[in-house]
Amino acid sequence: MNSLFEYLLRLGDDSLILGHRLSEWCGHGPILEEDIAMTNISLDFIGQTTTILELAGQVEGKGRTNDDLAFLRFDKEYRNLLLVEQPNTDFGFTMMRQFLFDAYRKPLFEALMKSNNKQLAAIAEKSLKETKYHLRHSSEWVIRLGDGTEESHSRIQESLDTLWRYTGELFFSNEVDAELTESGVLPDMSGIEAEWKQTVDEVFAMATLTIPESPWKFEGGRIGKHSEHLGYILTELQYMQRAYPNMEW
Amino acid sequence: MVTELEIWKYLEEVFDPEVPVLTVVDLGVVRAVKINGNSCHVVITPTYSGCPAMKRMEEDIIDKLTEKGVENITVELVLSPAWTTDWLTEKGRIKLREYGIAPPENEADKSTLFADPVIVPCPQCSSKNTRLVSQFGSTACKAHYQCNDCLEPFDYFKCLR
Ligand SMILES: [Zn+2]
């Protein structure tokens, strides 16, 4: 197994699938400004995907382009988190999912800037700047909805209760991470979880939200075991390339 | 034989497709120009990862230089060092304001969650009594503001660092 390729798929697939989820809001946002915000953020994620999967293709060395990787893999070959494939549900749920992810991506990219792989470090440096904007946007909404009306509070608390069980996977690690740490591609990542938890605690305190007590956590996305939702995403995402192989526009 | 200086001059005729008062040089996306024998290499850096204008700028650079008779042009996209709004030239900032877009202000580091809101003067009446409508505007690089005095809505070219 090519560990760097695997790791780049994790990064790229998180961006691709979450970017796709956000794009589903296009034309359906609760207000015009948020419609624009979500599609702008989606665009950032798709842009990140382009460079990450391009690098993945080079690292794999089998001549696959970023488009090949995005459009022509099967569900079990995707390495994204279960968190990012969860359906949008309502706007509050989307913002909660985004916040839990952004709060993880920021310290992750900060760490990856120190990778000894120059290309990966450059991608992290570039993406970090956008991630800070995304985090600011999603945390503001979590606070506004949590500390808002009775209804907005109860609905976003429910979103947190549902999504919390997918957050354990954020810090998944296996032999891929071990090997990349050994070779210096992955710098010290030990502080990421603590920083994520601190951000999450701070924002939830302001939002008057409570972390659910159940310790149960789902995982599987990082090794290709996905929820049923990924299949539906891929059906839509890959339709054109599957129906008309090699089509261009 | 074309010189680097001439290439830079030609590039000042290539405009940002989304903010057409700015050239690619004003915007700071052109990082380097290298002449090697009879080939010309231009290094550019994207503003935002998903900025749809980058591909277009790349093509426009090639078209413009070709039109000027330059041959063997290559354009390379580099990610590091990442573009920041500090690379926007002074001339670019003035052009933005005249065009009705507020140029980026010096903002506190966004790593703090809720930095003090930045004061963005209205590009129409210069009033500092303005408010943020949305962090995300008509393009990835802009936020949406409104002036509380003249009531004019306006774009703010947001600070990225
Ligand atoms: Zn005004």
mmCIF file of C-alpha atoms and ligand atoms in Angstrom:
data_model
loop_
_atom_site.group_PDB
_atom_site.id
_atom_site.type_symbol
_atom_site.label_atom_id
_atom_site.label_comp_id
_atom_site.label_asym_id
_atom_site.label_seq_id
_atom_site.Cartn_x
_atom_site.Cartn_y
_atom_site.Cartn_z
ATOM 1 C CA MET A 1 0.000 0.000 0.000
ATOM 2 C CA ASN A 2 1.196 3.512 -0.867
ATOM 3 C CA SER A 3 0.715 5.391 2.391
ATOM 4 C CA LEU A 4 1.095 8.888 0.999
ATOM 5 C CA PHE A 5 -1.465 8.133 -1.710
ATOM 6 C CA GLU A 6 -3.862 6.844 0.954
ATOM 7 C CA TYR A 7 -3.350 9.914 3.096
ATOM 8 C CA LEU A 8 -3.898 12.304 0.185
ATOM 9 C CA LEU A 9 -7.142 10.506 -0.631
ATOM 10 C CA ARG A 10 -8.333 11.177 2.908
ATOM 11 C CA LEU A 11 -7.632 14.895 2.546
ATOM 12 C CA GLY A 12 -8.935 15.123 -1.006
ATOM 13 C CA ASP A 13 -12.063 13.049 -0.434
ATOM 14 C CA ASP A 14 -13.025 15.032 2.671
ATOM 15 C CA SER A 15 -12.850 18.198 0.557
ATOM 16 C CA LEU A 16 -14.639 16.652 -2.401
ATOM 17 C CA ILE A 17 -17.549 15.131 -0.521
ATOM 18 C CA LEU A 18 -18.122 18.052 1.817
ATOM 19 C CA GLY A 19 -17.779 20.436 -1.128
ATOM 20 C CA HIS A 20 -20.412 18.432 -2.954
ATOM 21 C CA ARG A 21 -22.738 18.444 0.046
ATOM 22 C CA LEU A 22 -22.449 22.218 0.362
ATOM 23 C CA SER A 23 -23.091 22.669 -3.352
ATOM 24 C CA GLU A 24 -26.445 20.942 -2.865
ATOM 25 C CA TRP A 25 -27.547 24.136 -1.106
ATOM 26 C CA CYS A 26 -27.110 26.173 -4.289
ATOM 27 C CA GLY A 27 -30.429 27.903 -4.872
ATOM 28 C CA HIS A 28 -31.878 26.525 -1.626
ATOM 29 C CA GLY A 29 -30.163 28.645 1.035
ATOM 30 C CA PRO A 30 -32.427 30.070 3.765
ATOM 31 C CA ILE A 31 -31.339 33.595 2.805
ATOM 32 C CA LEU A 32 -29.464 34.897 -0.225
ATOM 33 C CA GLU A 33 -26.277 35.695 1.735
ATOM 34 C CA GLU A 34 -26.059 32.147 3.052
ATOM 35 C CA ASP A 35 -26.772 30.645 -0.328
ATOM 36 C CA ILE A 36 -23.774 32.591 -1.626
ATOM 37 C CA ALA A 37 -21.662 31.774 1.431
ATOM 38 C CA MET A 38 -22.229 28.027 1.186
ATOM 39 C CA THR A 39 -21.534 27.911 -2.530
ATOM 40 C CA ASN A 40 -18.384 30.026 -2.062
ATOM 41 C CA ILE A 41 -17.158 27.656 0.628
ATOM 42 C CA SER A 42 -18.069 24.722 -1.586
ATOM 43 C CA LEU A 43 -15.923 26.241 -4.317
ATOM 44 C CA ASP A 44 -12.964 26.488 -1.932
ATOM 45 C CA PHE A 45 -13.349 22.803 -1.114
ATOM 46 C CA ILE A 46 -13.578 21.758 -4.762
ATOM 47 C CA GLY A 47 -10.499 23.900 -5.456
ATOM 48 C CA GLN A 48 -8.602 22.124 -2.676
ATOM 49 C CA THR A 49 -9.756 18.792 -4.093
ATOM 50 C CA THR A 50 -8.308 19.682 -7.486
ATOM 51 C CA THR A 51 -4.781 20.183 -6.159
ATOM 52 C CA ILE A 52 -4.863 17.407 -3.560
ATOM 53 C CA LEU A 53 -6.119 14.716 -5.934
ATOM 54 C CA GLU A 54 -3.730 15.925 -8.636
ATOM 55 C CA LEU A 55 -0.870 15.308 -6.222
ATOM 56 C CA ALA A 56 -2.416 11.962 -5.222
ATOM 57 C CA GLY A 57 -2.410 10.907 -8.866
ATOM 58 C CA GLN A 58 1.272 11.845 -9.232
ATOM 59 C CA VAL A 59 2.190 10.036 -6.034
ATOM 60 C CA GLU A 60 0.328 6.913 -7.131
ATOM 61 C CA GLY A 61 2.236 6.948 -10.411
ATOM 62 C CA LYS A 62 -0.352 5.108 -12.479
ATOM 63 C CA GLY A 63 -1.226 8.025 -14.690
ATOM 64 C CA ARG A 64 -4.542 8.813 -13.028
ATOM 65 C CA THR A 65 -5.609 12.474 -13.122
ATOM 66 C CA ASN A 66 -7.576 14.292 -10.420
ATOM 67 C CA ASP A 67 -10.684 13.867 -12.573
ATOM 68 C CA ASP A 68 -10.100 10.107 -12.824
ATOM 69 C CA LEU A 69 -9.828 9.912 -9.060
ATOM 70 C CA ALA A 70 -12.877 12.071 -8.415
ATOM 71 C CA PHE A 71 -15.179 10.518 -10.974
ATOM 72 C CA LEU A 72 -14.091 6.950 -11.551
ATOM 73 C CA ARG A 73 -13.585 5.292 -8.185
ATOM 74 C CA PHE A 74 -16.121 3.091 -6.440
ATOM 75 C CA ASP A 75 -17.505 3.897 -2.993
ATOM 76 C CA LYS A 76 -15.159 1.538 -1.162
ATOM 77 C CA GLU A 77 -12.185 3.374 -2.653
ATOM 78 C CA TYR A 78 -13.173 6.683 -1.049
ATOM 79 C CA ARG A 79 -11.405 7.646 2.166
ATOM 80 C CA ASN A 80 -13.525 10.525 3.436
ATOM 81 C CA LEU A 81 -14.935 10.794 6.942
ATOM 82 C CA LEU A 82 -18.450 9.536 7.607
ATOM 83 C CA LEU A 83 -19.121 13.010 9.032
ATOM 84 C CA VAL A 84 -18.821 14.809 5.696
ATOM 85 C CA GLU A 85 -21.136 12.462 3.795
ATOM 86 C CA GLN A 86 -24.069 12.930 6.190
ATOM 87 C CA PRO A 87 -27.050 14.541 4.410
ATOM 88 C CA ASN A 88 -27.634 18.276 4.804
ATOM 89 C CA THR A 89 -30.965 17.888 6.653
ATOM 90 C CA ASP A 90 -31.593 21.531 7.672
ATOM 91 C CA PHE A 91 -29.403 24.623 7.674
ATOM 92 C CA GLY A 92 -28.495 24.289 11.362
ATOM 93 C CA PHE A 93 -27.454 20.684 10.841
ATOM 94 C CA THR A 94 -25.299 21.737 7.885
ATOM 95 C CA MET A 95 -23.613 24.443 9.969
ATOM 96 C CA MET A 96 -23.001 22.032 12.859
ATOM 97 C CA ARG A 97 -21.426 19.476 10.518
ATOM 98 C CA GLN A 98 -19.332 22.262 8.994
ATOM 99 C CA PHE A 99 -18.233 23.592 12.366
ATOM 100 C CA LEU A 100 -17.155 20.178 13.698
ATOM 101 C CA PHE A 101 -15.129 19.707 10.511
ATOM 102 C CA ASP A 102 -13.641 23.239 10.223
ATOM 103 C CA ALA A 103 -12.505 23.125 13.856
ATOM 104 C CA TYR A 104 -10.542 19.959 12.950
ATOM 105 C CA ARG A 105 -9.235 21.120 9.586
ATOM 106 C CA LYS A 106 -7.619 24.277 10.955
ATOM 107 C CA PRO A 107 -5.138 22.611 13.354
ATOM 108 C CA LEU A 108 -4.677 19.809 10.802
ATOM 109 C CA PHE A 109 -3.511 22.197 8.077
ATOM 110 C CA GLU A 110 -1.404 24.132 10.574
ATOM 111 C CA ALA A 111 0.395 20.873 11.367
ATOM 112 C CA LEU A 112 0.693 19.785 7.729
ATOM 113 C CA MET A 113 2.456 23.036 6.842
ATOM 114 C CA LYS A 114 5.443 21.459 8.584
ATOM 115 C CA SER A 115 5.395 18.329 6.408
ATOM 116 C CA ASN A 116 8.692 17.431 4.765
ATOM 117 C CA ASN A 117 6.713 16.897 1.571
ATOM 118 C CA LYS A 118 6.929 20.374 -0.021
ATOM 119 C CA GLN A 119 3.815 19.965 -2.162
ATOM 120 C CA LEU A 120 1.679 18.819 0.746
ATOM 121 C CA ALA A 121 2.998 21.680 2.894
ATOM 122 C CA ALA A 122 2.117 24.174 0.149
ATOM 123 C CA ILE A 123 -1.425 22.824 -0.164
ATOM 124 C CA ALA A 124 -1.832 23.094 3.619
ATOM 125 C CA GLU A 125 -0.509 26.655 3.653
ATOM 126 C CA LYS A 126 -2.917 27.689 0.905
ATOM 127 C CA SER A 127 -5.952 25.901 2.340
ATOM 128 C CA LEU A 128 -5.415 27.099 5.900
ATOM 129 C CA LYS A 129 -6.220 30.685 4.991
ATOM 130 C CA GLU A 130 -9.605 29.679 3.620
ATOM 131 C CA THR A 131 -10.271 27.292 6.473
ATOM 132 C CA LYS A 132 -9.964 30.137 8.979
ATOM 133 C CA TYR A 133 -12.754 31.975 7.163
ATOM 134 C CA HIS A 134 -14.891 28.876 7.048
ATOM 135 C CA LEU A 135 -14.431 28.235 10.763
ATOM 136 C CA ARG A 136 -15.355 31.770 11.627
ATOM 137 C CA HIS A 137 -18.521 31.523 9.552
ATOM 138 C CA SER A 138 -19.653 28.146 10.894
ATOM 139 C CA SER A 139 -18.918 28.977 14.542
ATOM 140 C CA GLU A 140 -20.865 32.209 14.289
ATOM 141 C CA TRP A 141 -23.892 30.280 13.079
ATOM 142 C CA VAL A 142 -23.581 27.595 15.745
ATOM 143 C CA ILE A 143 -23.547 30.325 18.391
ATOM 144 C CA ARG A 144 -26.367 32.309 16.795
ATOM 145 C CA LEU A 145 -28.628 29.261 16.498
ATOM 146 C CA GLY A 146 -27.655 27.692 19.817
ATOM 147 C CA ASP A 147 -28.092 30.895 21.770
ATOM 148 C CA GLY A 148 -31.086 31.926 19.675
ATOM 149 C CA THR A 149 -34.743 31.063 19.993
ATOM 150 C CA GLU A 150 -36.136 28.038 21.796
ATOM 151 C CA GLU A 151 -36.716 26.319 18.484
ATOM 152 C CA SER A 152 -33.321 27.097 16.944
ATOM 153 C CA HIS A 153 -31.666 25.943 20.157
ATOM 154 C CA SER A 154 -33.460 22.622 20.326
ATOM 155 C CA ARG A 155 -32.915 21.906 16.645
ATOM 156 C CA ILE A 156 -29.193 22.600 16.653
ATOM 157 C CA GLN A 157 -28.772 20.681 19.903
ATOM 158 C CA GLU A 158 -30.416 17.757 18.116
ATOM 159 C CA SER A 159 -27.960 18.153 15.237
ATOM 160 C CA LEU A 160 -25.091 18.018 17.694
ATOM 161 C CA ASP A 161 -26.565 14.914 19.343
ATOM 162 C CA THR A 162 -26.739 13.210 15.937
ATOM 163 C CA LEU A 163 -23.352 14.309 14.608
ATOM 164 C CA TRP A 164 -21.246 13.906 17.727
ATOM 165 C CA ARG A 165 -20.901 10.150 17.186
ATOM 166 C CA TYR A 166 -19.066 10.833 13.909
ATOM 167 C CA THR A 167 -16.364 12.976 15.508
ATOM 168 C CA GLY A 168 -14.278 10.149 16.934
ATOM 169 C CA GLU A 169 -13.216 9.318 13.403
ATOM 170 C CA LEU A 170 -11.592 12.747 12.993
ATOM 171 C CA PHE A 171 -8.620 11.394 14.923
ATOM 172 C CA PHE A 172 -8.520 7.970 13.302
ATOM 173 C CA SER A 173 -5.034 6.696 12.741
ATOM 174 C CA ASN A 174 -3.583 3.433 11.484
ATOM 175 C CA GLU A 175 -0.423 2.085 9.832
ATOM 176 C CA VAL A 176 -0.701 4.776 7.135
ATOM 177 C CA ASP A 177 -0.164 7.489 9.743
ATOM 178 C CA ALA A 178 2.534 5.481 11.486
ATOM 179 C CA GLU A 179 4.542 5.041 8.317
ATOM 180 C CA LEU A 180 4.178 8.674 7.234
ATOM 181 C CA THR A 181 5.179 9.872 10.697
ATOM 182 C CA GLU A 182 8.249 7.674 10.532
ATOM 183 C CA SER A 183 9.288 9.189 7.203
ATOM 184 C CA GLY A 184 8.579 12.756 8.342
ATOM 185 C CA VAL A 185 5.767 13.396 5.857
ATOM 186 C CA LEU A 186 3.444 13.760 8.826
ATOM 187 C CA PRO A 187 4.826 16.074 11.486
ATOM 188 C CA ASP A 188 3.761 15.814 15.111
ATOM 189 C CA MET A 189 -0.042 15.638 15.042
ATOM 190 C CA SER A 190 -0.559 15.015 18.737
ATOM 191 C CA GLY A 191 -1.898 18.492 19.529
ATOM 192 C CA ILE A 192 -4.708 18.462 16.982
ATOM 193 C CA GLU A 193 -7.327 16.684 19.030
ATOM 194 C CA ALA A 194 -6.782 18.904 22.069
ATOM 195 C CA GLU A 195 -7.005 22.044 19.952
ATOM 196 C CA TRP A 196 -10.174 20.788 18.272
ATOM 197 C CA LYS A 197 -11.729 19.998 21.652
ATOM 198 C CA GLN A 198 -10.831 23.424 22.961
ATOM 199 C CA THR A 199 -12.458 25.210 20.009
ATOM 200 C CA VAL A 200 -15.520 23.013 20.257
ATOM 201 C CA ASP A 201 -15.871 23.586 24.016
ATOM 202 C CA GLU A 202 -15.471 27.343 23.679
ATOM 203 C CA VAL A 203 -18.050 27.666 20.943
ATOM 204 C CA PHE A 204 -20.550 25.318 22.589
ATOM 205 C CA ALA A 205 -20.250 27.282 25.836
ATOM 206 C CA MET A 206 -21.159 30.484 23.979
ATOM 207 C CA ALA A 207 -23.896 28.638 22.084
ATOM 208 C CA THR A 208 -25.304 27.126 25.325
ATOM 209 C CA LEU A 209 -25.060 23.654 23.776
ATOM 210 C CA THR A 210 -24.270 20.424 25.580
ATOM 211 C CA ILE A 211 -22.062 17.642 24.273
ATOM 212 C CA PRO A 212 -23.989 14.344 24.439
ATOM 213 C CA GLU A 213 -22.794 11.865 27.016
ATOM 214 C CA SER A 214 -22.865 8.684 24.957
ATOM 215 C CA PRO A 215 -19.333 7.534 24.237
ATOM 216 C CA TRP A 216 -20.441 5.596 21.130
ATOM 217 C CA LYS A 217 -18.517 6.548 17.995
ATOM 218 C CA PHE A 218 -18.882 5.420 14.393
ATOM 219 C CA GLU A 219 -15.896 4.998 12.122
ATOM 220 C CA GLY A 220 -15.089 3.312 8.832
ATOM 221 C CA GLY A 221 -14.801 6.036 6.202
ATOM 222 C CA ARG A 222 -11.003 6.114 6.390
ATOM 223 C CA ILE A 223 -10.862 2.449 5.363
ATOM 224 C CA GLY A 224 -13.631 2.629 2.782
ATOM 225 C CA LYS A 225 -16.574 1.458 4.900
ATOM 226 C CA HIS A 226 -19.132 4.138 4.278
ATOM 227 C CA SER A 227 -22.703 4.903 5.215
ATOM 228 C CA GLU A 228 -25.351 4.390 2.533
ATOM 229 C CA HIS A 229 -25.301 8.133 1.833
ATOM 230 C CA LEU A 230 -22.008 8.070 -0.060
ATOM 231 C CA GLY A 231 -23.476 5.871 -2.772
ATOM 232 C CA TYR A 232 -26.187 8.422 -3.502
ATOM 233 C CA ILE A 233 -23.643 11.241 -3.645
ATOM 234 C CA LEU A 234 -21.489 9.308 -6.102
ATOM 235 C CA THR A 235 -24.477 8.470 -8.270
ATOM 236 C CA GLU A 236 -25.010 12.162 -8.825
ATOM 237 C CA LEU A 237 -21.346 13.187 -8.833
ATOM 238 C CA GLN A 238 -20.217 10.524 -11.276
ATOM 239 C CA TYR A 239 -23.255 10.306 -13.506
ATOM 240 C CA MET A 240 -21.844 12.171 -16.515
ATOM 241 C CA GLN A 241 -18.514 10.325 -16.598
ATOM 242 C CA ARG A 242 -20.177 6.961 -16.141
ATOM 243 C CA ALA A 243 -22.855 7.610 -18.756
ATOM 244 C CA TYR A 244 -20.551 9.293 -21.271
ATOM 245 C CA PRO A 245 -17.009 8.056 -20.561
ATOM 246 C CA ASN A 246 -14.283 10.647 -21.200
ATOM 247 C CA MET A 247 -16.755 13.391 -22.016
ATOM 248 C CA GLU A 248 -15.395 16.920 -21.778
ATOM 249 C CA TRP A 249 -16.931 20.372 -21.846
ATOM 250 C CA MET B 1 14.675 39.775 -27.942
ATOM 251 C CA VAL B 2 12.073 40.481 -25.289
ATOM 252 C CA THR B 3 13.115 41.551 -21.793
ATOM 253 C CA GLU B 4 11.558 40.710 -18.434
ATOM 254 C CA LEU B 5 10.622 44.357 -18.008
ATOM 255 C CA GLU B 6 8.677 44.306 -21.264
ATOM 256 C CA ILE B 7 6.813 41.171 -20.179
ATOM 257 C CA TRP B 8 5.803 42.888 -16.940
ATOM 258 C CA LYS B 9 4.525 45.825 -19.013
ATOM 259 C CA TYR B 10 2.500 43.499 -21.238
ATOM 260 C CA LEU B 11 1.047 41.773 -18.188
ATOM 261 C CA GLU B 12 -0.333 45.136 -17.070
ATOM 262 C CA GLU B 13 -2.747 44.752 -19.960
ATOM 263 C CA VAL B 14 -4.183 41.488 -18.612
ATOM 264 C CA PHE B 15 -7.198 42.065 -16.398
ATOM 265 C CA ASP B 16 -8.855 40.089 -13.640
ATOM 266 C CA PRO B 17 -12.039 38.775 -15.302
ATOM 267 C CA GLU B 18 -14.050 39.276 -12.111
ATOM 268 C CA VAL B 19 -12.677 42.658 -11.026
ATOM 269 C CA PRO B 20 -11.877 44.130 -14.427
ATOM 270 C CA VAL B 21 -10.229 47.317 -13.095
ATOM 271 C CA LEU B 22 -7.366 45.259 -11.679
ATOM 272 C CA THR B 23 -4.573 43.802 -13.751
ATOM 273 C CA VAL B 24 -2.933 40.526 -12.807
ATOM 274 C CA VAL B 25 0.044 42.622 -11.704
ATOM 275 C CA ASP B 26 -2.072 44.898 -9.448
ATOM 276 C CA LEU B 27 -3.622 41.803 -7.922
ATOM 277 C CA GLY B 28 -0.203 40.392 -7.081
ATOM 278 C CA VAL B 29 -0.857 37.002 -8.634
ATOM 279 C CA VAL B 30 2.148 37.253 -10.957
ATOM 280 C CA ARG B 31 5.078 36.094 -8.852
ATOM 281 C CA ALA B 32 7.897 35.938 -11.349
ATOM 282 C CA VAL B 33 8.811 36.341 -14.978
ATOM 283 C CA LYS B 34 11.794 34.442 -16.331
ATOM 284 C CA ILE B 35 13.294 34.791 -19.793
ATOM 285 C CA ASN B 36 15.422 31.902 -20.883
ATOM 286 C CA GLY B 37 16.831 32.154 -24.395
ATOM 287 C CA ASN B 38 13.724 32.472 -26.556
ATOM 288 C CA SER B 39 11.235 31.146 -24.031
ATOM 289 C CA CYS B 40 9.200 33.028 -21.460
ATOM 290 C CA HIS B 41 8.093 31.550 -18.138
ATOM 291 C CA VAL B 42 5.443 33.265 -16.000
ATOM 292 C CA VAL B 43 4.784 32.111 -12.431
ATOM 293 C CA ILE B 44 1.374 32.847 -10.944
ATOM 294 C CA THR B 45 -0.314 31.982 -7.649
ATOM 295 C CA PRO B 46 -4.060 31.530 -7.068
ATOM 296 C CA THR B 47 -6.006 33.913 -4.848
ATOM 297 C CA TYR B 48 -8.442 31.310 -3.498
ATOM 298 C CA SER B 49 -8.183 27.550 -4.160
ATOM 299 C CA GLY B 50 -11.474 27.436 -5.956
ATOM 300 C CA CYS B 51 -11.187 30.782 -7.733
ATOM 301 C CA PRO B 52 -12.710 30.114 -11.166
ATOM 302 C CA ALA B 53 -10.887 33.136 -12.581
ATOM 303 C CA MET B 54 -7.432 31.522 -12.333
ATOM 304 C CA LYS B 55 -7.798 29.331 -15.414
ATOM 305 C CA ARG B 56 -9.052 32.318 -17.341
ATOM 306 C CA MET B 57 -6.155 34.517 -16.163
ATOM 307 C CA GLU B 58 -3.711 31.846 -17.234
ATOM 308 C CA GLU B 59 -5.232 31.729 -20.724
ATOM 309 C CA ASP B 60 -5.449 35.513 -20.937
ATOM 310 C CA ILE B 61 -1.751 35.823 -20.065
ATOM 311 C CA ILE B 62 -0.817 33.433 -22.851
ATOM 312 C CA ASP B 63 -3.147 35.197 -25.307
ATOM 313 C CA LYS B 64 -1.814 38.660 -24.445
ATOM 314 C CA LEU B 65 1.843 37.670 -24.682
ATOM 315 C CA THR B 66 1.210 35.827 -27.942
ATOM 316 C CA GLU B 67 -0.496 38.920 -29.308
ATOM 317 C CA LYS B 68 2.653 40.884 -28.400
ATOM 318 C CA GLY B 69 4.738 38.458 -30.400
ATOM 319 C CA VAL B 70 6.228 36.553 -27.481
ATOM 320 C CA GLU B 71 6.905 32.899 -28.218
ATOM 321 C CA ASN B 72 7.294 29.711 -26.191
ATOM 322 C CA ILE B 73 5.253 30.918 -23.239
ATOM 323 C CA THR B 74 4.709 28.697 -20.224
ATOM 324 C CA VAL B 75 2.585 29.606 -17.214
ATOM 325 C CA GLU B 76 3.220 27.823 -13.940
ATOM 326 C CA LEU B 77 0.819 27.836 -11.006
ATOM 327 C CA VAL B 78 2.488 27.707 -7.586
ATOM 328 C CA LEU B 79 0.723 27.459 -4.215
ATOM 329 C CA SER B 80 3.522 28.531 -1.925
ATOM 330 C CA PRO B 81 4.072 31.134 -0.639
ATOM 331 C CA ALA B 82 0.311 31.487 -0.526
ATOM 332 C CA TRP B 83 -1.227 34.659 -1.896
ATOM 333 C CA THR B 84 -2.341 37.261 0.617
ATOM 334 C CA THR B 85 -4.097 40.573 0.110
ATOM 335 C CA ASP B 86 -0.857 42.284 1.172
ATOM 336 C CA TRP B 87 0.354 41.525 -2.344
ATOM 337 C CA LEU B 88 -2.249 43.799 -3.833
ATOM 338 C CA THR B 89 -0.323 46.846 -5.064
ATOM 339 C CA GLU B 90 -0.985 50.401 -3.864
ATOM 340 C CA LYS B 91 -2.118 51.266 -7.374
ATOM 341 C CA GLY B 92 -4.506 48.310 -7.211
ATOM 342 C CA ARG B 93 -5.974 49.522 -3.931
ATOM 343 C CA ILE B 94 -6.669 52.978 -5.374
ATOM 344 C CA LYS B 95 -8.268 51.485 -8.495
ATOM 345 C CA LEU B 96 -10.508 49.274 -6.353
ATOM 346 C CA ARG B 97 -11.780 52.193 -4.291
ATOM 347 C CA GLU B 98 -12.489 54.251 -7.404
ATOM 348 C CA TYR B 99 -14.373 51.298 -8.848
ATOM 349 C CA GLY B 100 -16.620 51.157 -5.747
ATOM 350 C CA ILE B 101 -15.000 48.188 -4.011
ATOM 351 C CA ALA B 102 -13.497 48.844 -0.593
ATOM 352 C CA PRO B 103 -9.857 47.631 -0.567
ATOM 353 C CA PRO B 104 -8.673 45.256 2.185
ATOM 354 C CA GLU B 105 -8.079 46.848 5.584
ATOM 355 C CA ASN B 106 -5.466 45.657 8.039
ATOM 356 C CA GLU B 107 -7.289 43.018 9.989
ATOM 357 C CA ALA B 108 -6.289 41.138 13.060
ATOM 358 C CA ASP B 109 -5.151 37.565 12.571
ATOM 359 C CA LYS B 110 -8.168 35.372 11.903
ATOM 360 C CA SER B 111 -6.797 32.617 14.094
ATOM 361 C CA THR B 112 -8.634 34.240 16.967
ATOM 362 C CA LEU B 113 -12.226 33.224 16.562
ATOM 363 C CA PHE B 114 -13.897 36.570 16.885
ATOM 364 C CA ALA B 115 -11.486 39.332 16.145
ATOM 365 C CA ASP B 116 -12.836 42.858 16.582
ATOM 366 C CA PRO B 117 -14.916 43.730 13.562
ATOM 367 C CA VAL B 118 -12.841 45.642 11.068
ATOM 368 C CA ILE B 119 -13.863 49.160 10.071
ATOM 369 C CA VAL B 120 -14.338 49.365 6.334
ATOM 370 C CA PRO B 121 -14.868 52.896 5.035
ATOM 371 C CA CYS B 122 -17.598 53.299 2.429
ATOM 372 C CA PRO B 123 -16.046 53.631 -1.059
ATOM 373 C CA GLN B 124 -18.862 56.027 -2.049
ATOM 374 C CA CYS B 125 -18.942 58.580 0.786
ATOM 375 C CA SER B 126 -15.928 57.574 2.934
ATOM 376 C CA SER B 127 -18.108 57.202 6.032
ATOM 377 C CA LYS B 128 -16.739 54.785 8.603
ATOM 378 C CA ASN B 129 -20.236 53.999 9.790
ATOM 379 C CA THR B 130 -20.688 50.793 7.817
ATOM 380 C CA ARG B 131 -21.812 47.266 8.628
ATOM 381 C CA LEU B 132 -20.964 43.763 7.496
ATOM 382 C CA VAL B 133 -23.915 42.144 5.726
ATOM 383 C CA SER B 134 -22.200 38.881 4.856
ATOM 384 C CA GLN B 135 -18.675 37.528 5.107
ATOM 385 C CA PHE B 136 -19.215 36.039 1.640
ATOM 386 C CA GLY B 137 -19.988 38.279 -1.314
ATOM 387 C CA SER B 138 -20.345 38.046 -5.065
ATOM 388 C CA THR B 139 -16.997 36.252 -5.442
ATOM 389 C CA ALA B 140 -14.749 34.272 -3.097
ATOM 390 C CA CYS B 141 -12.514 37.295 -2.483
ATOM 391 C CA LYS B 142 -15.250 39.729 -1.467
ATOM 392 C CA ALA B 143 -17.479 40.346 1.532
ATOM 393 C CA HIS B 144 -20.731 42.243 1.408
ATOM 394 C CA TYR B 145 -21.094 45.533 3.340
ATOM 395 C CA GLN B 146 -23.565 48.335 3.603
ATOM 396 C CA CYS B 147 -23.005 51.988 4.469
ATOM 397 C CA ASN B 148 -25.204 53.168 7.347
ATOM 398 C CA ASP B 149 -24.959 56.791 6.204
ATOM 399 C CA CYS B 150 -25.439 56.853 2.436
ATOM 400 C CA LEU B 151 -27.128 53.401 2.625
ATOM 401 C CA GLU B 152 -25.220 52.229 -0.435
ATOM 402 C CA PRO B 153 -24.425 48.490 -0.402
ATOM 403 C CA PHE B 154 -20.856 47.730 -1.473
ATOM 404 C CA ASP B 155 -18.307 44.974 -1.924
ATOM 405 C CA TYR B 156 -15.280 44.743 0.326
ATOM 406 C CA PHE B 157 -12.189 43.016 -1.017
ATOM 407 C CA LYS B 158 -11.598 41.059 2.143
ATOM 408 C CA CYS B 159 -8.293 40.665 3.860
ATOM 409 C CA LEU B 160 -6.694 37.251 3.462
ATOM 410 C CA ARG B 161 -3.573 36.465 5.474
HETATM 411 ZN ZN ZN C 1 -21.541 55.662 2.232
#
